[in-house]
mmCIF file of C-alpha atoms in Angstrom:
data_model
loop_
_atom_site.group_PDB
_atom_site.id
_atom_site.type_symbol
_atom_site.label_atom_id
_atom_site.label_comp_id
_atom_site.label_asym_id
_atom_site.label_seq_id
_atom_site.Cartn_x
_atom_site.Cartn_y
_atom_site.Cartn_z
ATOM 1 C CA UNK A 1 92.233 -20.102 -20.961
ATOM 2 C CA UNK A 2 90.042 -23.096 -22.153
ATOM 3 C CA UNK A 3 86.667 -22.423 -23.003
ATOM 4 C CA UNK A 4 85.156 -24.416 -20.474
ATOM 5 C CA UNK A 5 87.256 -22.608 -17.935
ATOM 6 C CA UNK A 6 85.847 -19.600 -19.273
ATOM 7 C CA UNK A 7 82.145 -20.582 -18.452
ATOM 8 C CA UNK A 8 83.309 -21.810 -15.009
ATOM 9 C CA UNK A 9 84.921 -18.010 -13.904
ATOM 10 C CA UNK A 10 81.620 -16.801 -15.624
ATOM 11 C CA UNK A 11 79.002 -18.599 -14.123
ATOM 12 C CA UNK A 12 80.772 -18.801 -10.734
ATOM 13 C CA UNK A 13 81.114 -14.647 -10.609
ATOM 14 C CA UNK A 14 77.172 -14.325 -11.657
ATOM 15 C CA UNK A 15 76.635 -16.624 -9.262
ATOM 16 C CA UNK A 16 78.629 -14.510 -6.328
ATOM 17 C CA UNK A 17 76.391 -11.612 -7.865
ATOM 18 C CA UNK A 18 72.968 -13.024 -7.663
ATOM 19 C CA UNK A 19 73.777 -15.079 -4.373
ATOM 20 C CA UNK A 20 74.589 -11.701 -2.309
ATOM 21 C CA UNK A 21 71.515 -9.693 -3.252
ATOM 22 C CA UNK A 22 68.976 -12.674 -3.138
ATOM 23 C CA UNK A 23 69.985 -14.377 0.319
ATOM 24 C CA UNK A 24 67.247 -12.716 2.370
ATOM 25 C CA UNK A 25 64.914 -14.423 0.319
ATOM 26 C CA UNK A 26 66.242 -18.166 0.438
ATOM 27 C CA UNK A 27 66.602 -17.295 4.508
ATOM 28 C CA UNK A 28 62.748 -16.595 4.587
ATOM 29 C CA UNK A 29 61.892 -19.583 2.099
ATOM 30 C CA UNK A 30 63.573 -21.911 4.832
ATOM 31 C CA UNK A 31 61.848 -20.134 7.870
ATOM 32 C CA UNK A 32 58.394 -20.113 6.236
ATOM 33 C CA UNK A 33 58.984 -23.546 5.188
ATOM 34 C CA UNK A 34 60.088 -24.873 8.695
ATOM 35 C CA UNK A 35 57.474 -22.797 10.801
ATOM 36 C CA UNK A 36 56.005 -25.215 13.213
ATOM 37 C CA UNK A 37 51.612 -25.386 13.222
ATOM 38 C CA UNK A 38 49.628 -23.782 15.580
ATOM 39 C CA UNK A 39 47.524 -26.104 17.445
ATOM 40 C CA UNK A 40 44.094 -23.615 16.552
ATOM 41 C CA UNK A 41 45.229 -22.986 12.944
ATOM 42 C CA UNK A 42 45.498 -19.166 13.446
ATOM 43 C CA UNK A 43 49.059 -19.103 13.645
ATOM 44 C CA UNK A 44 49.745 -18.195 10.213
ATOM 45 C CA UNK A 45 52.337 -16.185 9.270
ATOM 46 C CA UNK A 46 53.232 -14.659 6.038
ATOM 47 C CA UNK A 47 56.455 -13.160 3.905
ATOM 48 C CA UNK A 48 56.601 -9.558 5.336
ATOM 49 C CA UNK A 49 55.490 -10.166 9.099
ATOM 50 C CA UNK A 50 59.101 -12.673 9.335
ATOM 51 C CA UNK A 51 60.851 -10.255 7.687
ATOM 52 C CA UNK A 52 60.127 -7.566 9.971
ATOM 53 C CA UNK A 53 60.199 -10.304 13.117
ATOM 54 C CA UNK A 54 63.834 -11.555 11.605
ATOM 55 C CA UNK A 55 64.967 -7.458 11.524
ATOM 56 C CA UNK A 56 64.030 -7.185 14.790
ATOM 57 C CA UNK A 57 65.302 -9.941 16.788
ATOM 58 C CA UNK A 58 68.481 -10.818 14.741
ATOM 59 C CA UNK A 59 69.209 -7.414 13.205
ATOM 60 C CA UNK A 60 69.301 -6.432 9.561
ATOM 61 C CA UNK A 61 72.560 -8.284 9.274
ATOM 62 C CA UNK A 62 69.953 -11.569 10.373
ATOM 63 C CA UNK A 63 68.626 -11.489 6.449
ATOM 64 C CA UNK A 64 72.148 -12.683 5.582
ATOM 65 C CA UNK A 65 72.389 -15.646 8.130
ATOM 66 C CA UNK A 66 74.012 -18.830 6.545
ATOM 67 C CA UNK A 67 75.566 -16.297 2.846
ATOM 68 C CA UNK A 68 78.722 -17.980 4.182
ATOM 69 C CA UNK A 69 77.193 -21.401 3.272
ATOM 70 C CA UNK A 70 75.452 -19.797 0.005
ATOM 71 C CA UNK A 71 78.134 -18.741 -1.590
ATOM 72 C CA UNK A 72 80.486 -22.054 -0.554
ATOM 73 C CA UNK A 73 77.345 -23.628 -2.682
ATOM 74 C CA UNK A 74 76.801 -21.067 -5.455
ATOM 75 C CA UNK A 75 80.287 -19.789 -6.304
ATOM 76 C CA UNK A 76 81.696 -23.184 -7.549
ATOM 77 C CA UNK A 77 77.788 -24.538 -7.718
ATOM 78 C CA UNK A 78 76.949 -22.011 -10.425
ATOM 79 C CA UNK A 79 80.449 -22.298 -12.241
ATOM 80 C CA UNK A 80 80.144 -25.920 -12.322
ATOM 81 C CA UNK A 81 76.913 -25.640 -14.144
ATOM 82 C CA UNK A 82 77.498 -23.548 -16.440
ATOM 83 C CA UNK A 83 81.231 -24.786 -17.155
ATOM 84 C CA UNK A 84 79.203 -28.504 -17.654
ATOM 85 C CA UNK A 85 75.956 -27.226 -19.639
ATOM 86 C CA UNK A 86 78.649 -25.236 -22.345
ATOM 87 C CA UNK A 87 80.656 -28.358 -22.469
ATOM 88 C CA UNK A 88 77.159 -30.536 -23.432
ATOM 89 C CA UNK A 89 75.854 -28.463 -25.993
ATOM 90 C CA UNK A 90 79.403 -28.001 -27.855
ATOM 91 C CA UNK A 91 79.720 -31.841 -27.595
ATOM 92 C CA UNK A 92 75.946 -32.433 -29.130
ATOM 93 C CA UNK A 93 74.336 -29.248 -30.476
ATOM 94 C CA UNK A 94 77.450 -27.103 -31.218
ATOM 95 C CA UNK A 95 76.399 -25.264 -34.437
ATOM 96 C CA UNK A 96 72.568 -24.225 -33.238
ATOM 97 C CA UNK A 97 69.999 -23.900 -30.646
ATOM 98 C CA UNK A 98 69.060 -27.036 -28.786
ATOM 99 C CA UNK A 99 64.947 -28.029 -29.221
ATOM 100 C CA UNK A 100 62.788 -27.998 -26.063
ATOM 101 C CA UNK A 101 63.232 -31.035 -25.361
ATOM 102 C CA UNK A 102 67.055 -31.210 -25.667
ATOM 103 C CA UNK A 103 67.172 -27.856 -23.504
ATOM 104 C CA UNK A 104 65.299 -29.855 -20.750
ATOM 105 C CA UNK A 105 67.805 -32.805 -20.922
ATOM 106 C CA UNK A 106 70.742 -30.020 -21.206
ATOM 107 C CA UNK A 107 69.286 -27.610 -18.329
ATOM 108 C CA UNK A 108 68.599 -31.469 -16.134
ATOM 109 C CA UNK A 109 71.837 -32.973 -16.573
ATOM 110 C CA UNK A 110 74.280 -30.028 -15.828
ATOM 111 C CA UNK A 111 72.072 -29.341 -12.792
ATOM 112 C CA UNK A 112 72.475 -32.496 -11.314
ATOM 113 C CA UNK A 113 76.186 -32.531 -11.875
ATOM 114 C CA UNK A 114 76.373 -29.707 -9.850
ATOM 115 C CA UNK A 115 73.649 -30.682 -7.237
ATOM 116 C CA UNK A 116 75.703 -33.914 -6.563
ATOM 117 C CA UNK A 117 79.348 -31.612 -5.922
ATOM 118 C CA UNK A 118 77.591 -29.226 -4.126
ATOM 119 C CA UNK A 119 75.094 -31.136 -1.719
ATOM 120 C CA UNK A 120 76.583 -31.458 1.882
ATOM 121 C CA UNK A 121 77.536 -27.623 1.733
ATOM 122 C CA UNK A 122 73.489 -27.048 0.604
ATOM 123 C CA UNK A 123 72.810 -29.200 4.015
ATOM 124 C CA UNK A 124 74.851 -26.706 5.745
ATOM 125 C CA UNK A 125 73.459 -23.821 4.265
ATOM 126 C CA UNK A 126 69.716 -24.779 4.938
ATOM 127 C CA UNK A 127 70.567 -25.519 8.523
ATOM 128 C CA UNK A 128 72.524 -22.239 9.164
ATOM 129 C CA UNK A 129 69.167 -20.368 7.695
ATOM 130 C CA UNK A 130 66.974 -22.376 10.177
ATOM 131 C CA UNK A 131 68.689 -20.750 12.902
ATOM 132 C CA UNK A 132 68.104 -24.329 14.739
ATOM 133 C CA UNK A 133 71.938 -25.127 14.584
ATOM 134 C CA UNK A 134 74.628 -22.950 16.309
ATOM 135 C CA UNK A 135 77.574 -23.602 13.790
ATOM 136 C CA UNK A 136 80.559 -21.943 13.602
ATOM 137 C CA UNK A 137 81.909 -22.159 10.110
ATOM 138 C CA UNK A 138 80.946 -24.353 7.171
ATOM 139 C CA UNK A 139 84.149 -26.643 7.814
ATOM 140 C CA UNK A 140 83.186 -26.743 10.950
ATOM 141 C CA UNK A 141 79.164 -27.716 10.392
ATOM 142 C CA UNK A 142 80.558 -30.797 7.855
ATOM 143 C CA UNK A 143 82.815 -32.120 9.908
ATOM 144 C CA UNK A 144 80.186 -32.068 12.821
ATOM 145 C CA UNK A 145 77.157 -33.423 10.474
ATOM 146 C CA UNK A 146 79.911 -36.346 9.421
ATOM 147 C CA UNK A 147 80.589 -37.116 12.597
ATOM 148 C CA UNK A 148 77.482 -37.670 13.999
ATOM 149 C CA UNK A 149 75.363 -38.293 11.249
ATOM 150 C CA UNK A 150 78.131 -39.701 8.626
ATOM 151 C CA UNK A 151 77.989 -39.237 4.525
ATOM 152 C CA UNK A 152 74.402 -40.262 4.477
ATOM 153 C CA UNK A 153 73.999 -36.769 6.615
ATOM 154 C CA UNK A 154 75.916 -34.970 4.476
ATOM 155 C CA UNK A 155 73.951 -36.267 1.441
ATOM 156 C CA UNK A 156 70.425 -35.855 3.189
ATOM 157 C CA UNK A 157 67.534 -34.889 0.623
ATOM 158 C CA UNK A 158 69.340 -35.604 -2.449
ATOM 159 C CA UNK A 159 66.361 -37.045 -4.095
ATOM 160 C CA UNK A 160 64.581 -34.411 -3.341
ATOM 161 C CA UNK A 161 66.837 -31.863 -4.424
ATOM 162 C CA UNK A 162 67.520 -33.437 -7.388
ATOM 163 C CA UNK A 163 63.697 -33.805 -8.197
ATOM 164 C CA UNK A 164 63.637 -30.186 -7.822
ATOM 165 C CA UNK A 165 66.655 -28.344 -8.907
ATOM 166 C CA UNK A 166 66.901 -30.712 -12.252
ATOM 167 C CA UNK A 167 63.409 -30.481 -13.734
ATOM 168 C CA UNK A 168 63.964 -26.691 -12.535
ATOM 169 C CA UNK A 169 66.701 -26.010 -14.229
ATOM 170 C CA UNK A 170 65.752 -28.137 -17.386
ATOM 171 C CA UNK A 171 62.428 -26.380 -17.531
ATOM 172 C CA UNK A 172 64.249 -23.024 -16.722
ATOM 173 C CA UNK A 173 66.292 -23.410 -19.387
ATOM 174 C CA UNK A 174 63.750 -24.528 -22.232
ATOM 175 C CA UNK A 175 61.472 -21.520 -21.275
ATOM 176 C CA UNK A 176 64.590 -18.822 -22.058
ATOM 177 C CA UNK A 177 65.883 -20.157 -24.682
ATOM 178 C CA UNK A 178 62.561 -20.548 -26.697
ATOM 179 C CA UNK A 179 61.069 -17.051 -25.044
ATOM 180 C CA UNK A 180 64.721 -15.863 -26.518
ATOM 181 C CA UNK A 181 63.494 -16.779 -30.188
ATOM 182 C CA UNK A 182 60.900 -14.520 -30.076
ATOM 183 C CA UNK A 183 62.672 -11.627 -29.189
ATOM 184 C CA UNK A 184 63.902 -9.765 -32.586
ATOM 185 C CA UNK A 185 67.404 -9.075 -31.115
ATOM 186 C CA UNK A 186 69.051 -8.469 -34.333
ATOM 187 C CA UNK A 187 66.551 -4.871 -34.441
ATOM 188 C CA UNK A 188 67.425 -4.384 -30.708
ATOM 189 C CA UNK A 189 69.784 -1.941 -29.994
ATOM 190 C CA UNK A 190 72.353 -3.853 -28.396
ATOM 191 C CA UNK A 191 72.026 -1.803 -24.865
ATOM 192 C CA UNK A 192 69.009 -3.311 -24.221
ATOM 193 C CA UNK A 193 70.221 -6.732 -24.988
ATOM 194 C CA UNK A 194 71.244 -7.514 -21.471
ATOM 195 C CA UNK A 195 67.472 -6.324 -20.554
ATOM 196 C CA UNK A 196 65.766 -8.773 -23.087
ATOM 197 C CA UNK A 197 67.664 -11.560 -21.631
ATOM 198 C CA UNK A 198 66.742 -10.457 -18.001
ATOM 199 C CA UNK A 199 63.041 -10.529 -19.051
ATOM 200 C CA UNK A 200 63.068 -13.908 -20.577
ATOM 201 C CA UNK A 201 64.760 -14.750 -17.605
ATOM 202 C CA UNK A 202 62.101 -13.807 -15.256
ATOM 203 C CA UNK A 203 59.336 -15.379 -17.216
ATOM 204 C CA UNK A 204 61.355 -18.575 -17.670
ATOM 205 C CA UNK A 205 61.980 -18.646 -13.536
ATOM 206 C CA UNK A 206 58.311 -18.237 -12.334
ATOM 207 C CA UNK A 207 57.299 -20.996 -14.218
ATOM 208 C CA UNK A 208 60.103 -23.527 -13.103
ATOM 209 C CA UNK A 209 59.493 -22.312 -9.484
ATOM 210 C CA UNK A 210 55.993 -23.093 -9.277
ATOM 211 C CA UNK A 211 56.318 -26.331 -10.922
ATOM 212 C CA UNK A 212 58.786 -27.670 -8.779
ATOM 213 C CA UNK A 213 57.945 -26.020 -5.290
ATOM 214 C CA UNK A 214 56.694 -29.094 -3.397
ATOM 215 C CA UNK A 215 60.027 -30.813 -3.980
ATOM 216 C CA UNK A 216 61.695 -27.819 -2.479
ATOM 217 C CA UNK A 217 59.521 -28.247 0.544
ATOM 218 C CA UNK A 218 60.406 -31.562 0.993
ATOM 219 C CA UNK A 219 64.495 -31.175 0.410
ATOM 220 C CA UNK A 220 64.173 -28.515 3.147
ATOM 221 C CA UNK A 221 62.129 -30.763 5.823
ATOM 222 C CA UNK A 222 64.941 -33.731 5.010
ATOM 223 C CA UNK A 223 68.185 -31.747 5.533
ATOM 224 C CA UNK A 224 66.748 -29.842 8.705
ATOM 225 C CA UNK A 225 66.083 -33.198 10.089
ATOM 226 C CA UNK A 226 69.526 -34.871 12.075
ATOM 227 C CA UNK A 227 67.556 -38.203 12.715
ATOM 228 C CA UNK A 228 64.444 -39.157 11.566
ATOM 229 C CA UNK A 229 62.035 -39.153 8.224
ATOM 230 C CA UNK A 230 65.203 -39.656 6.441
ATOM 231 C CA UNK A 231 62.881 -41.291 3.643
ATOM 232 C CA UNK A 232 61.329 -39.338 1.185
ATOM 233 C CA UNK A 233 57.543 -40.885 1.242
ATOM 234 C CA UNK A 234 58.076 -40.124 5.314
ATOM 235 C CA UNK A 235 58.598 -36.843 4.803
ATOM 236 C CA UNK A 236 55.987 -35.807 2.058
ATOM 237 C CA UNK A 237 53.526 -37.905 4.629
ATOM 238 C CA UNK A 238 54.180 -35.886 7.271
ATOM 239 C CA UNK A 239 53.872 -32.629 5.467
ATOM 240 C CA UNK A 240 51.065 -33.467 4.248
ATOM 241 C CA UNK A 241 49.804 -34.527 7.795
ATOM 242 C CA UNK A 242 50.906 -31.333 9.768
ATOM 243 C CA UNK A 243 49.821 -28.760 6.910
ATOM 244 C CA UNK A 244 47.888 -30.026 4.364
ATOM 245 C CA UNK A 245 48.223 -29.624 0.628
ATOM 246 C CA UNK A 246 49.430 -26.518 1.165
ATOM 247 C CA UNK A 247 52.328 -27.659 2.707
ATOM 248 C CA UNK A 248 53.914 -28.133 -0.016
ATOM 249 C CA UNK A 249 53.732 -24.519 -1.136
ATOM 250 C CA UNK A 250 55.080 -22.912 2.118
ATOM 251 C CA UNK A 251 57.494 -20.223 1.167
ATOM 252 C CA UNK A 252 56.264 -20.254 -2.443
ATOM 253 C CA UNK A 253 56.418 -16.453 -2.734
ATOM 254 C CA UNK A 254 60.228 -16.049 -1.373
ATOM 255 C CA UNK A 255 61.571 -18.772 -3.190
ATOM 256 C CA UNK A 256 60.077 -18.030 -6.960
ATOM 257 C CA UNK A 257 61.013 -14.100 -6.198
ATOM 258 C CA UNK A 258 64.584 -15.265 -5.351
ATOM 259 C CA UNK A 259 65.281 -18.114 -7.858
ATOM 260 C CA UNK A 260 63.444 -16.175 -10.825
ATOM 261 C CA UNK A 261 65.997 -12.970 -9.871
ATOM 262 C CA UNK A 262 68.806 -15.097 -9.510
ATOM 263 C CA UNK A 263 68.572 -17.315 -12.209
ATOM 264 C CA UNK A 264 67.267 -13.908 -14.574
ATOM 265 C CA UNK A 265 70.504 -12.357 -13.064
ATOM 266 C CA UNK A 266 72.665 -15.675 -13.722
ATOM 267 C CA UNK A 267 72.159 -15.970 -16.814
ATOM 268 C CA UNK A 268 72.223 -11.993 -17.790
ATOM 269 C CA UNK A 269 75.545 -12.004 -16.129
ATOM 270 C CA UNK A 270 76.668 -15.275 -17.611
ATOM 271 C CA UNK A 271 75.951 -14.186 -21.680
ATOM 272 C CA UNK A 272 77.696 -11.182 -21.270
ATOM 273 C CA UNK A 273 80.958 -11.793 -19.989
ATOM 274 C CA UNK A 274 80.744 -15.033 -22.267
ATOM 275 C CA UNK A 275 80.088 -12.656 -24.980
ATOM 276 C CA UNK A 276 82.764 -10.365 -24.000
ATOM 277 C CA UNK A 277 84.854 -12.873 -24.013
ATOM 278 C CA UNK A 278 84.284 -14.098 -27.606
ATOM 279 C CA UNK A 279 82.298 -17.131 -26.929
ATOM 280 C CA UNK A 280 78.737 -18.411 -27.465
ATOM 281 C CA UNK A 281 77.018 -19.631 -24.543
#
């Protein structure tokens, strides 16, 4: 099997991994995110009371709403990003370990890659976790988006998914690998390998999550929207109009818990069956 291959079945099976366990969190990013303002103000509504309120009036099973869409997105999302970030670095830094800056360009480029492939099933997937669309299946959803709204529905928010999933994932990715350096893993014992890297991991995903937030606010706003505020300045004005400044930190909590764990997990996943496999990723 070709290398790249390799990272491909790798990164898309830690992505099935981390996708299934961290869904109820992405599902109560978009609700928080989407809530609609009280005309008092006291109609704020935090992580835990939605959880209990989605348990209760969609089931348990309601925490899962729209994995169908997640994993269409993160199974070949995941492998494509990892199958295109190994193929960078062994074109450009094949023999060591990029700088922080190159990691950033790396991390950036092989996220937007896979934003690009992946973006009408992420409109999908948002709109499934609304629970303001009653679609059937994911075929189903983009050939109904295409039809009514054509490819510019289908491709709704990709400036603002691509102003927050690449600086994400090029920050994400400069944070491990330098928080990776000072680990001594040469005096670890090797079972607690898969640990360090989970650590580094979590450090490296609260960071990127907080820094890029507001853009995540916005994508969401822009693909739950069929008609208007297409624009980007439209919707960031009317965020900032209905909520305030911070707006643009709804579902902050949700969203750095889940990408933190799933990009910690991603990556833990990713190393070792790369390693197993007899290849440095």
């Amino acid at each position: 099997m070709h290398p790249v291959l390799k990272a491909f079945v790798c990164g898309s099976i830690s992505g099935t991994c981390s996708t299934l366990l961290f869904q109820p969190l992405d599902l109560l990013k978009t609700r928080l995110q989407t809530l609609q303002p009280s005309v008092n103000g006291s109609g704020h509504v935090g992580m835990v009371t939605l959880l209990f309120k989605v348990v209760r009036t969609e089931s348990l099973l309601g925490l899962w709403k729209g994995v169908s869409p997640s994993f269409a997105r993160c199974i070949p999302g995941v492998g494509i990003y990892f199958s295109t970030l190994y193929m960078i670095k062994q074109q450009f830094v094949p023999d060591r370990s990029p700088a922080a800056l190159e990691s950033i360009l790396l991390g950036a480029t092989s996220r937007s890659v896979a934003v690009f492939c992946m973006l009408p099933v992420t409109v999908v997937k948002t709109r499934y976790e609304s629970g303001r669309y009653g679609y059937v299946s994911v075929r189903g959803a983009l050939r109904n988006i295409y039809r009514s709204e054509g490819v510019r529905g289908l491709f709704s928010g990709l400036t603002a998914t691509l102003l927050r999933d690449a600086p994400f994932s090029g920050i994400y990715l400069m944070f491990y690998l330098q928080t990776k350096k000072i680990i001594p893993y040469d005096q670890l014992d090797p079972a607690l390998t898969p640990l360090g890297n989970f650590g580094c991991g979590t450090l490296a995903g609260i960071l990127a999550s907080l820094a890029t937030q507001p853009a995540d606010v916005i994508k969401t706003h822009m693909q739950l929207s069929s008609e208007k505020h297409h624009r980007t300045r439209e919707v960031i004005s009317l965020i900032f109009r209905d909520y305030g400044l911070a707006g643009f930190f709804r579902g902050a909590v949700p969203r750095a818990l889940r990408r933190t764990l799933m990009a910690a997990m991603a990556w833990t996943v990713y190393e070792q069956m790369m390693s197993k496999m007899g290849l440095k990723s």
